[in-house]
mmCIF file of C-alpha atoms in Angstrom:
data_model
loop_
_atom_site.group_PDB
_atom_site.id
_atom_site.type_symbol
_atom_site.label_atom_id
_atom_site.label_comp_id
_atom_site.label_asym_id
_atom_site.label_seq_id
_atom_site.Cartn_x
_atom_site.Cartn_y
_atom_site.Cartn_z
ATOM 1 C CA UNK N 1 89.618 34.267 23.918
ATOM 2 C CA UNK N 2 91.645 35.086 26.783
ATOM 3 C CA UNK N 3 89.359 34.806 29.530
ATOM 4 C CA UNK N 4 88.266 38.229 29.259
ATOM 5 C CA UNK N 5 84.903 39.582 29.422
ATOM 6 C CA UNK N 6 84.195 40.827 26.198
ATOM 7 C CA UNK N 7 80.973 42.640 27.369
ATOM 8 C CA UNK N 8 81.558 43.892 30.599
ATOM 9 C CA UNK N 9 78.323 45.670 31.022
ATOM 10 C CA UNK N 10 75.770 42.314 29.299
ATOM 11 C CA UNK N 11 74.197 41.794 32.728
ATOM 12 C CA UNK N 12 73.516 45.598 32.598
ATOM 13 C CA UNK N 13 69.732 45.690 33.419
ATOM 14 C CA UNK N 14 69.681 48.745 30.937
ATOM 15 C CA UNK N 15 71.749 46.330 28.218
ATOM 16 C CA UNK N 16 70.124 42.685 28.481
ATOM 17 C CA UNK N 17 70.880 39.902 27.147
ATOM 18 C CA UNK N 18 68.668 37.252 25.071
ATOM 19 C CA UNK N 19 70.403 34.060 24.034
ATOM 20 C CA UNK N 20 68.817 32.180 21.809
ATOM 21 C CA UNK N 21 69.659 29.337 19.603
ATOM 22 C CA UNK N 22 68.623 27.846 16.117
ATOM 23 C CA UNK N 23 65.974 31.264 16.023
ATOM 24 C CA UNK N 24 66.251 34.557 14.189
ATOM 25 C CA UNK N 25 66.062 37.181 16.723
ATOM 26 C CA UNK N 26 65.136 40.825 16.110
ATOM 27 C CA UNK N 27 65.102 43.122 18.868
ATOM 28 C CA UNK N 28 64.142 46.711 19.869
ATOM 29 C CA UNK N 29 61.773 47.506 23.094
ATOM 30 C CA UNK N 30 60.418 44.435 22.024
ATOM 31 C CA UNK N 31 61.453 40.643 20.435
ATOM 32 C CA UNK N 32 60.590 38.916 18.407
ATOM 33 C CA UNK N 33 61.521 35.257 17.438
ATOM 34 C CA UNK N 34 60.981 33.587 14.032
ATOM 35 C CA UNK N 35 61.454 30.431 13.115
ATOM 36 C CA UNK N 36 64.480 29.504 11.572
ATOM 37 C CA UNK N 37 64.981 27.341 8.118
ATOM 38 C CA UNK N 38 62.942 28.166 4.920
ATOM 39 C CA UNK N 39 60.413 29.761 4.548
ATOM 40 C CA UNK N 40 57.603 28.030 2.374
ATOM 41 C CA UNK N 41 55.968 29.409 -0.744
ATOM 42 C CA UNK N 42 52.643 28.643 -1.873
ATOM 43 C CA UNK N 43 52.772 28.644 -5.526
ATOM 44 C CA UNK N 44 48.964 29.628 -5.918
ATOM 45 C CA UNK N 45 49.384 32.479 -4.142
ATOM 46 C CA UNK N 46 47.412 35.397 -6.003
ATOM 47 C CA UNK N 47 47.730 39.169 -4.170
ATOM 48 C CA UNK N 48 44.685 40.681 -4.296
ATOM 49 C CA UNK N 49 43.024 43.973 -2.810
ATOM 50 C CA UNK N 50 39.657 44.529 -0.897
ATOM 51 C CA UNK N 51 38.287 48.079 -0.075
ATOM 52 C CA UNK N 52 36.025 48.376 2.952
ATOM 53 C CA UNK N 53 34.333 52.133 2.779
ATOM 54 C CA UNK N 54 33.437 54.473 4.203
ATOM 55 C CA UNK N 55 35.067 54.408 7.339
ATOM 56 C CA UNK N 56 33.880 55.800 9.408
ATOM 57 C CA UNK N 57 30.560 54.229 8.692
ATOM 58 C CA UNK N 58 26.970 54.939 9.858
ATOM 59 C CA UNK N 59 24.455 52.727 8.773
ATOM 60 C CA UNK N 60 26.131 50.614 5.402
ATOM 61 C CA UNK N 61 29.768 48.953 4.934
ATOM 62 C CA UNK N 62 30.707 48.685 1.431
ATOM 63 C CA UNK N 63 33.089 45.748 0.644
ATOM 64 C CA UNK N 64 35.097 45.201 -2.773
ATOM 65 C CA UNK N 65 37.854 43.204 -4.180
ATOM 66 C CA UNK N 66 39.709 41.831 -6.959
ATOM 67 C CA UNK N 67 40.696 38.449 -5.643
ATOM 68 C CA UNK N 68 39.326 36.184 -8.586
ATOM 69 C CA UNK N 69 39.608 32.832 -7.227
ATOM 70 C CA UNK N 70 36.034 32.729 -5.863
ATOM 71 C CA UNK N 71 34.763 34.472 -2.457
ATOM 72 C CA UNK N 72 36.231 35.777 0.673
ATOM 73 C CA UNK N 73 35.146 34.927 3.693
ATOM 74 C CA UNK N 74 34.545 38.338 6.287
ATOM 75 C CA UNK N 75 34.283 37.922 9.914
ATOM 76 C CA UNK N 76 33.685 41.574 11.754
ATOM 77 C CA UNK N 77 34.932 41.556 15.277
ATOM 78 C CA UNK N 78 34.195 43.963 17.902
ATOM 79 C CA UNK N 79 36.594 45.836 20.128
ATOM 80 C CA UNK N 80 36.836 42.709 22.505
ATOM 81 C CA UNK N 81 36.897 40.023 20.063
ATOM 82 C CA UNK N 82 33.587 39.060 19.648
ATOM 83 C CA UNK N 83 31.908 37.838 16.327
ATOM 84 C CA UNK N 84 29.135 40.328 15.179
ATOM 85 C CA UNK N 85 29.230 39.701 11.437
ATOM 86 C CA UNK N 86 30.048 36.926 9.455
ATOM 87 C CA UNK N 87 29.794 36.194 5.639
ATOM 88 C CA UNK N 88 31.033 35.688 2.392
ATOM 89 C CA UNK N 89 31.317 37.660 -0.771
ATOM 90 C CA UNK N 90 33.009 37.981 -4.620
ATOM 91 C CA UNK N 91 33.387 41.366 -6.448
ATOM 92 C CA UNK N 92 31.371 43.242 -4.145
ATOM 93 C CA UNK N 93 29.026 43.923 -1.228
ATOM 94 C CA UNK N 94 26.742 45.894 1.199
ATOM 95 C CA UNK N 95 26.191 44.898 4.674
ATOM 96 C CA UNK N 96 23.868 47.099 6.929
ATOM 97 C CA UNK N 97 25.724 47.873 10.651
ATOM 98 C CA UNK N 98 22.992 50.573 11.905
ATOM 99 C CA UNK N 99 22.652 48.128 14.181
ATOM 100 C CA UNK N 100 25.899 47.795 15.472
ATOM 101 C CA UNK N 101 27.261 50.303 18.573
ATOM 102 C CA UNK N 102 29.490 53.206 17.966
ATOM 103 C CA UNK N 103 33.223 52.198 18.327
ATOM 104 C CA UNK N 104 36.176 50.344 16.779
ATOM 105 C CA UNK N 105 35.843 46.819 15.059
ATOM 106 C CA UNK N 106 38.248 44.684 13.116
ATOM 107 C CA UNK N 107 37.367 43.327 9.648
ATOM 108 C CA UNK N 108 39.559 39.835 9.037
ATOM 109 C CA UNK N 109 39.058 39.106 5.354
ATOM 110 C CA UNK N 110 40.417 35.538 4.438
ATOM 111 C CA UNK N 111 41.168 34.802 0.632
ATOM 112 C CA UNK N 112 44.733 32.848 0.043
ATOM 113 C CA UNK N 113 46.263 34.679 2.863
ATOM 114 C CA UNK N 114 44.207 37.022 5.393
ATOM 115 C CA UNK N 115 43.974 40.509 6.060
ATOM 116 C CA UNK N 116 42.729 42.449 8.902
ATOM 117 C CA UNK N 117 41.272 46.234 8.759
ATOM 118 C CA UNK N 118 40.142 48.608 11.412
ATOM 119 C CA UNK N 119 36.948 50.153 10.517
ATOM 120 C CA UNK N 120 34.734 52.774 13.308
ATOM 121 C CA UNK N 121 31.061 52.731 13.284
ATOM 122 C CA UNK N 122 29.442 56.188 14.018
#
């Protein structure tokens, strides 16, 4: 252009300003940067479910699924990231967590892709 500023309030602390190149951007209170290009697909990829009941739990975790391409491997995480279960499983599955103290733990479940669920023992 003309030498103008086109944004005269960009170095605004309230308005900032995030340049960025080659990158999808997305921004609200927080950013977050993706890679740019294609994104692969895995042919074999099969969706599949797993329910992980009751939650809350007491003294047994129930765990089924429908993935069919053989197990899933469950590792059970405590609130600060440490390993207090780990197994494998097809169909279904009872683990016993009396065991385990009260509070918040995250289930990762890995099959073709992995999913993580927040479960509280009692």
């Amino acid at each position: 252009a003309d030498g103008q500023n086109l944004c005269p309030k960009c170095d605004s602390p309230d308005n900032p300003v995030l340049r960025v190149s080659g990158k999808v951007v997305s921004y609200s209170n927080n950013v977050t940067i993706l890679n740019g290009g294609c994104v692969p697909v895995n042919e074999n990829y099969v969706s599949y479910n797993v329910n992980i009941f009751p939650n809350p739990a007491t003294s047994t975790l129930n765990f089924s699924s429908d993935y069919e391409k053989g197990k899933l491997s469950v590792l059970i995480l405590n609130a600060q990231g440490q390993e207090v279960r780990k197994f494998a499983f097809s169909g279904s599955r009872s683990i016993n967590v009396s065991d385990l103290p009260s509070g918040i733990y995250f289930v990762k479940v890995l099959g073709d892709t992995m999913k993580t669920h927040k479960i509280v023992i009692q």
